[in-house]
CSV table of C-alpha atoms in Angstrom, one decimal:
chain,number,residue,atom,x,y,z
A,1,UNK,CA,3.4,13.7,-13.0
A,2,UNK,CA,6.5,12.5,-11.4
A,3,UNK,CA,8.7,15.5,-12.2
A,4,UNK,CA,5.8,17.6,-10.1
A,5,UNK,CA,5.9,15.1,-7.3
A,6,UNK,CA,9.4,15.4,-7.2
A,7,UNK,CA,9.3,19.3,-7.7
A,8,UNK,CA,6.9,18.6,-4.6
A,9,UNK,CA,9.9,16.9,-2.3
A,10,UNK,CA,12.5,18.9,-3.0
A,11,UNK,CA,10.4,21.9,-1.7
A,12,UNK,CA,9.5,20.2,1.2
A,13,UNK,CA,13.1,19.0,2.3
A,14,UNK,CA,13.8,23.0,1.7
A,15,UNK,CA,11.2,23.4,4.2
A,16,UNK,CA,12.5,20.9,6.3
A,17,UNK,CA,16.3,22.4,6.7
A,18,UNK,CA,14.7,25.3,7.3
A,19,UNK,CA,12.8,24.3,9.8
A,20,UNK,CA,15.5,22.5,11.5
A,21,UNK,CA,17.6,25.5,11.5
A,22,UNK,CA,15.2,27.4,13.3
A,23,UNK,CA,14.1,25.0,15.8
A,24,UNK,CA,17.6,24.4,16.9
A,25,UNK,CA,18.2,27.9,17.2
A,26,UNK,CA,15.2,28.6,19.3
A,27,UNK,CA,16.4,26.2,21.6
A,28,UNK,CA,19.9,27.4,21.5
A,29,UNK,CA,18.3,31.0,22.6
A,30,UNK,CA,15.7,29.8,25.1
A,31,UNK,CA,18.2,27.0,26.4
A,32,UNK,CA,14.9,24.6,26.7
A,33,UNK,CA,13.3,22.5,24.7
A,34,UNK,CA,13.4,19.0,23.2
A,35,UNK,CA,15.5,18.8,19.8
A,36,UNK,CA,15.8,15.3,19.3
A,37,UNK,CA,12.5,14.8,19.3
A,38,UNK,CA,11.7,18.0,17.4
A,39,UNK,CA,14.5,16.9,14.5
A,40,UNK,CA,13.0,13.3,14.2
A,41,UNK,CA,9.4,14.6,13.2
A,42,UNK,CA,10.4,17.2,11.2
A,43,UNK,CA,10.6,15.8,8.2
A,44,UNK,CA,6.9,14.0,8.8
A,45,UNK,CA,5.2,17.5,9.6
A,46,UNK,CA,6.8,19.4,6.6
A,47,UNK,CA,5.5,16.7,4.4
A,48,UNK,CA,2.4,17.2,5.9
A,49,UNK,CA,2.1,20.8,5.9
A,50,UNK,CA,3.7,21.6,2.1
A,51,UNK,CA,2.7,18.2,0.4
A,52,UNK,CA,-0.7,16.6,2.1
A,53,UNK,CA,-2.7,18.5,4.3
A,54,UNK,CA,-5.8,21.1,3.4
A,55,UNK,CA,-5.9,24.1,5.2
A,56,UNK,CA,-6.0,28.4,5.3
A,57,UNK,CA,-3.7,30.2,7.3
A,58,UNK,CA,-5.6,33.1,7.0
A,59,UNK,CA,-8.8,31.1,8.2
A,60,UNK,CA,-7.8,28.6,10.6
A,61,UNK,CA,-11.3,27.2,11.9
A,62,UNK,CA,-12.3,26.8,8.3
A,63,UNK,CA,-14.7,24.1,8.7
A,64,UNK,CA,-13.2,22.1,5.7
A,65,UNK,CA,-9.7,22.0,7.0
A,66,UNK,CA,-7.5,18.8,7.4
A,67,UNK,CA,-7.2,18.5,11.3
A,68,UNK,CA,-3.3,17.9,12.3
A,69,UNK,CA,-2.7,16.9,16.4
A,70,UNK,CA,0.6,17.0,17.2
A,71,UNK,CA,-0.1,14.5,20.1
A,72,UNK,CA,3.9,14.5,21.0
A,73,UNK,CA,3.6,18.3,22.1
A,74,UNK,CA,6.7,18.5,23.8
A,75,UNK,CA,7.8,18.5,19.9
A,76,UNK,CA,7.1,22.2,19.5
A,77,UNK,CA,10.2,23.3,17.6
A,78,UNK,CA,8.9,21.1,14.9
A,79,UNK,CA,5.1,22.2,15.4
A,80,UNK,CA,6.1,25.9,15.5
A,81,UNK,CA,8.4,26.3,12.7
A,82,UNK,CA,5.9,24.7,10.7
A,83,UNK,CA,2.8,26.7,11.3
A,84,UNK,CA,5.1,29.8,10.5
A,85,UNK,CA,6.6,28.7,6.9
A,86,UNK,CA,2.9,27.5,6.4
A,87,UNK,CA,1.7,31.8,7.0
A,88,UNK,CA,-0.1,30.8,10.8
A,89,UNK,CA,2.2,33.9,12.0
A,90,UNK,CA,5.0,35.8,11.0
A,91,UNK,CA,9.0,34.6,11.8
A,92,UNK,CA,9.5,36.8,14.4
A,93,UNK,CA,7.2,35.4,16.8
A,94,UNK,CA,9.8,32.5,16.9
A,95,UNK,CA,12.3,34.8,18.7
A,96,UNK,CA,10.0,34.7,21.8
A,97,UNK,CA,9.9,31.1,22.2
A,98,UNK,CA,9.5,30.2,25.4
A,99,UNK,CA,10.2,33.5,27.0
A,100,UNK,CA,7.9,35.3,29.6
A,101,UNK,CA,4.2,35.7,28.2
A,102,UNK,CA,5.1,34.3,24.9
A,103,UNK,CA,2.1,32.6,23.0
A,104,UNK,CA,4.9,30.4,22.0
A,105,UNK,CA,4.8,28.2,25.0
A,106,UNK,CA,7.0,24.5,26.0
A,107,UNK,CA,4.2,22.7,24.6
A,108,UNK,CA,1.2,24.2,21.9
A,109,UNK,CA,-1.3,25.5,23.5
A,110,UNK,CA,-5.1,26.5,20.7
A,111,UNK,CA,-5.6,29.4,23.1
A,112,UNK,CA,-2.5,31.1,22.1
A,113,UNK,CA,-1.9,30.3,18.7
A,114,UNK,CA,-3.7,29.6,15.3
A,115,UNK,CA,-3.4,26.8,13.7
A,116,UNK,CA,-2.9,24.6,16.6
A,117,UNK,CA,-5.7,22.5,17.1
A,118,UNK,CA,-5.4,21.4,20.6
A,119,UNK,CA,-3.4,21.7,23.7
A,120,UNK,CA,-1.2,18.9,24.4
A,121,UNK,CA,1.8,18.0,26.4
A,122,UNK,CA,0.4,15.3,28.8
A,123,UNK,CA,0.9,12.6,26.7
A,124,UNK,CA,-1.8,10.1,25.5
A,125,UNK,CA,-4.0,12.7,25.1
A,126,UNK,CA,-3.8,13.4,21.2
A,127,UNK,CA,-5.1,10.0,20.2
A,128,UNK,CA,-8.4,10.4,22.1
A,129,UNK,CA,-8.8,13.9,20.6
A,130,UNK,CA,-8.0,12.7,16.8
A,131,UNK,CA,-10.3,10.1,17.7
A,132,UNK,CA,-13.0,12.4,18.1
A,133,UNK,CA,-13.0,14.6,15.2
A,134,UNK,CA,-13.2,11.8,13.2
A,135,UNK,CA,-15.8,10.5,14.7
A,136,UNK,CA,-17.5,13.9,14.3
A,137,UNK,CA,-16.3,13.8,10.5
A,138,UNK,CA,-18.1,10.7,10.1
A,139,UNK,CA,-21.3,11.6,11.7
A,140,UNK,CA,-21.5,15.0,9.7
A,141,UNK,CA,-20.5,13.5,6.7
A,142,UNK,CA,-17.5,15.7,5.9
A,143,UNK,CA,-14.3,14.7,3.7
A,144,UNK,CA,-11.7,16.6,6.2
A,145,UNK,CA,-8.9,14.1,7.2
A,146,UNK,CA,-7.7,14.2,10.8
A,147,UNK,CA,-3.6,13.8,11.3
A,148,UNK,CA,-2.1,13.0,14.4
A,149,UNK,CA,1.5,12.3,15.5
A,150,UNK,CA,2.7,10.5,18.5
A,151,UNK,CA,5.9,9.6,20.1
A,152,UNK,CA,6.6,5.8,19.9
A,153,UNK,CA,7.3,6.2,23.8
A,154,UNK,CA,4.2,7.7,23.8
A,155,UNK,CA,2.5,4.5,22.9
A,156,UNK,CA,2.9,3.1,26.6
A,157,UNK,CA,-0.1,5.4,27.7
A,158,UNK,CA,-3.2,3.4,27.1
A,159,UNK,CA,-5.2,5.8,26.4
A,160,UNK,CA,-3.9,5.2,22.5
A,161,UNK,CA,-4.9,1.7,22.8
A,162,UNK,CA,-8.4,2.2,23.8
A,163,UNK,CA,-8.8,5.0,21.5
A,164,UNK,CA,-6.7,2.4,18.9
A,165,UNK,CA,-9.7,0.0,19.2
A,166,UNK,CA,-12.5,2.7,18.8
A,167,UNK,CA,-11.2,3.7,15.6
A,168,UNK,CA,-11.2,0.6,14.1
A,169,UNK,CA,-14.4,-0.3,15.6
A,170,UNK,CA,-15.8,2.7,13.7
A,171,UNK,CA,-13.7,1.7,10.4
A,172,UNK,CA,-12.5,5.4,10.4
A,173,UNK,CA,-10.5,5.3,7.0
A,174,UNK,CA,-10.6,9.5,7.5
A,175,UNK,CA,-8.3,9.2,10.6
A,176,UNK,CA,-4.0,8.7,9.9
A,177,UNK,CA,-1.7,8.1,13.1
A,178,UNK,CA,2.2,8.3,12.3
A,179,UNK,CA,4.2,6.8,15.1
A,180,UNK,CA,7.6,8.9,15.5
A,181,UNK,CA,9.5,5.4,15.7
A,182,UNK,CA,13.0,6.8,17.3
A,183,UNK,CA,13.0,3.7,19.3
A,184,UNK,CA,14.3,6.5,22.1
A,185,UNK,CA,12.8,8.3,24.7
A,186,UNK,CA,13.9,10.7,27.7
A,187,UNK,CA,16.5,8.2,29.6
A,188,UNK,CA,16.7,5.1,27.4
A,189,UNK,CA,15.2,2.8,24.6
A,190,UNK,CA,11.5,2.2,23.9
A,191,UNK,CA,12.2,-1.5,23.6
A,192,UNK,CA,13.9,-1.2,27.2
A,193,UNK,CA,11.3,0.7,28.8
A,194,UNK,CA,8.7,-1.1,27.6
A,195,UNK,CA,8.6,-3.5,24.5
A,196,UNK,CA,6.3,-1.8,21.3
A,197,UNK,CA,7.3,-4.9,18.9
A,198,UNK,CA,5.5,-6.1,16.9
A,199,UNK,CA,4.2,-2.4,16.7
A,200,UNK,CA,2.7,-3.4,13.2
A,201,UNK,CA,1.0,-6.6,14.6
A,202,UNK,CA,-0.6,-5.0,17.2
A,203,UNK,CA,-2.6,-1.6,15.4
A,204,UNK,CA,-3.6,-4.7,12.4
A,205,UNK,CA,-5.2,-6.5,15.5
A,206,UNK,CA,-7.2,-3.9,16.1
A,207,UNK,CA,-8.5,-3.1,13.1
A,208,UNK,CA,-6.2,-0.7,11.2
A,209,UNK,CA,-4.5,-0.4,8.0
A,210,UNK,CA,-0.9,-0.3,8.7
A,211,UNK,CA,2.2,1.1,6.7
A,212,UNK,CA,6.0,1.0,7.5
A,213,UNK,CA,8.2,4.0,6.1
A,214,UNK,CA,11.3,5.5,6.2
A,215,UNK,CA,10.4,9.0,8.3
A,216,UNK,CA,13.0,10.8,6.7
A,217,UNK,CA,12.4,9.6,3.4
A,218,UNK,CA,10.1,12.6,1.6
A,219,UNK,CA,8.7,10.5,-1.4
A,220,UNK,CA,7.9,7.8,0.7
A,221,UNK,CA,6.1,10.0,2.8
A,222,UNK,CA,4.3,11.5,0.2
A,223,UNK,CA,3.1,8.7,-1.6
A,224,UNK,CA,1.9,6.8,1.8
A,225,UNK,CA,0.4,10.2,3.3
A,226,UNK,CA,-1.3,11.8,0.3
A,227,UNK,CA,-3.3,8.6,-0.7
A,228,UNK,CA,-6.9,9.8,-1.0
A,229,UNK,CA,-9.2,8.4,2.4
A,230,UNK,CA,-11.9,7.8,-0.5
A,231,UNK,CA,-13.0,4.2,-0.2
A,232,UNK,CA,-10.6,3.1,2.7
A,233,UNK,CA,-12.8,2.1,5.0
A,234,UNK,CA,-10.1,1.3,7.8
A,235,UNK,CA,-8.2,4.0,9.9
A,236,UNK,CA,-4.2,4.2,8.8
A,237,UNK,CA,-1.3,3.6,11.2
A,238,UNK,CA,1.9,4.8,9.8
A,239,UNK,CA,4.7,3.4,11.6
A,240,UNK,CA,7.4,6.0,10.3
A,241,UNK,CA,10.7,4.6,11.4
A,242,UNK,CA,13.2,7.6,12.3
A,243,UNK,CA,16.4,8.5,13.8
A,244,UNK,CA,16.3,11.1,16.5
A,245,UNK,CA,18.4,14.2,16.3
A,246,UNK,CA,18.6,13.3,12.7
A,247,UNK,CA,20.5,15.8,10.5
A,248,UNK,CA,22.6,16.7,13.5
A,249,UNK,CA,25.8,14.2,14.3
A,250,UNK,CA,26.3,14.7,17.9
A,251,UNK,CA,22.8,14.3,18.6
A,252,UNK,CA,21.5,11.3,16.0
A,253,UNK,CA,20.4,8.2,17.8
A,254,UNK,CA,21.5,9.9,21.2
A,255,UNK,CA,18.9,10.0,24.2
A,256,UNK,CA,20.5,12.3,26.1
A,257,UNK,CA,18.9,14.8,23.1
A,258,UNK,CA,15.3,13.9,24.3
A,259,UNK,CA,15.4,17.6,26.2
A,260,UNK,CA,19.1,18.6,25.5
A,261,UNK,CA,20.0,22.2,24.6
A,262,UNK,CA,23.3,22.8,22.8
A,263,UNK,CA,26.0,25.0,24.0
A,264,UNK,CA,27.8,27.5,21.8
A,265,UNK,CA,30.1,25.6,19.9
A,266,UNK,CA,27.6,22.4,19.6
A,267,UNK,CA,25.1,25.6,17.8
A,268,UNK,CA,27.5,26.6,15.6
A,269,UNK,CA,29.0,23.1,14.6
A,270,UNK,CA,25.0,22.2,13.8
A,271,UNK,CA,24.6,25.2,11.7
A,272,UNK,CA,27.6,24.2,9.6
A,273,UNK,CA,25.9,20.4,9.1
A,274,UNK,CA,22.3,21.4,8.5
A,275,UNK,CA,23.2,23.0,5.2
């Protein structure tokens, strides 16, 4: 059983590289997007995608599928790379990103593409969403689990928090938020803009299990994400501490990566490292 879970990890950090090396280089192409943000929840969504979640690419509104909100959606390059290794679309609609009447827009929009479950971008939104399908999971009955991901920045929209207090009203064990917990957002720190801590303190006070990982650490991941929702009768906060612009030096811990686009020698030097 180990051996297979580990045979499990090292496919998804394959997945992972890959999908760092083709986010950066749709930004590098476009020249827009947010990489810093994108390379800090990559590792989380590949786990996800290729270790965790339930779902047919060839039938996406399959009514048992595991739900996935990527509530940070300016993260796209992570969302989009994703959805594509998973079989949502083929590789060369990643070519177009961005570009004029691409469905591969600055943040996911369902209308375009499969796969994605809603449109977000204004952030706060996800939560509420994720909140909702669970809900509907509950009512109907249904053993989907509903995903969702959010910037730790994010968390100053209180739209979370009353959301946050629903779900644990409703002891929704079938609902899982990761917090992306880069401790950075456009312009400066979370803890600077507005203090989060104690982030683990505060999700427990409102009624949710709560779980503090190493986001880059695929085994860790696994083990806290695949954990069967039978019996938990909580909802899960997974407060996934990461490093933004990981796997690239120049842009690791670095806010000025929140929506920075490389030039040509910064592409090719992160092509060399991401190996």
């Amino acid at each position: 059983m180990l051996m297979l879970k580990n045979n499990i990890a090292d496919t998804i950090r394959e997945k992972a590289l890959w999908m760092r090396r083709r986010a950066f280089t749709m930004v590098f192409d476009a020249q827009l997007g947010h990489p810093g943000g994108d390379f800090s929840a990559i590792d989380i969504v590949a786990t996800l995608y290729f270790g965790v979640m339930r779902y047919d690419p060839t039938k996406p509104d399959l009514a048992e599928r595991d739900r996935f909100i990527m509530s940070k959606g300016h993260a796209t390059g992570a969302l989009y790379t994703a959805l594509c290794a998973a079989g949502y679309y083929p590789e060369d609609w990643l070519t177009t990103y961005m570009q004029p009447n691409s469905r591969l827009n600055g943040h996911p929009n369902r209308n375009y593409l499969p796969g994605v479950e809603t449109n977000t971008g204004p952030l706060g939104h996800g939560m509420p969403v994720a909140l909702g399908i669970a809900i509907a999971g509950q009512i109907t009955s249904s053993d989907y689990r509903t995903f969702v991901l959010t910037g730790d920045g994010e968390l100053q929209e209180g739209s979370n928090w009353e959301a946050a207090m629903t779900a644990g009203h409703r002891r929704l064990g079938n609902l899982t938020l990761i917090v992306d917990r880069n401790r950075l957002q456009q312009g400066m720190g979370t803890e600077e803009t507005n203090g989060l801590d104690p982030l683990d303190e505060k999700f427990r006070a409102f009624g949710w299990d709560v779980e503090i990982v190493d986001g880059h650490d695929i085994q860790a991941l696994l083990d806290v994400l695949a954990a069967a929702p039978g019996g938990r009768s909580r909802p899960l906060c997974i407060i996934a501490n990461t490093v933004k612009g990981k796997g690239v030096s120049f842009m690791e811990n670095k806010a000025s990566w929140h929506h920075g686009v490389p030039n040509a020698e910064q592409f090719e030097t992160a092509m060399k490292e991401l190996v």
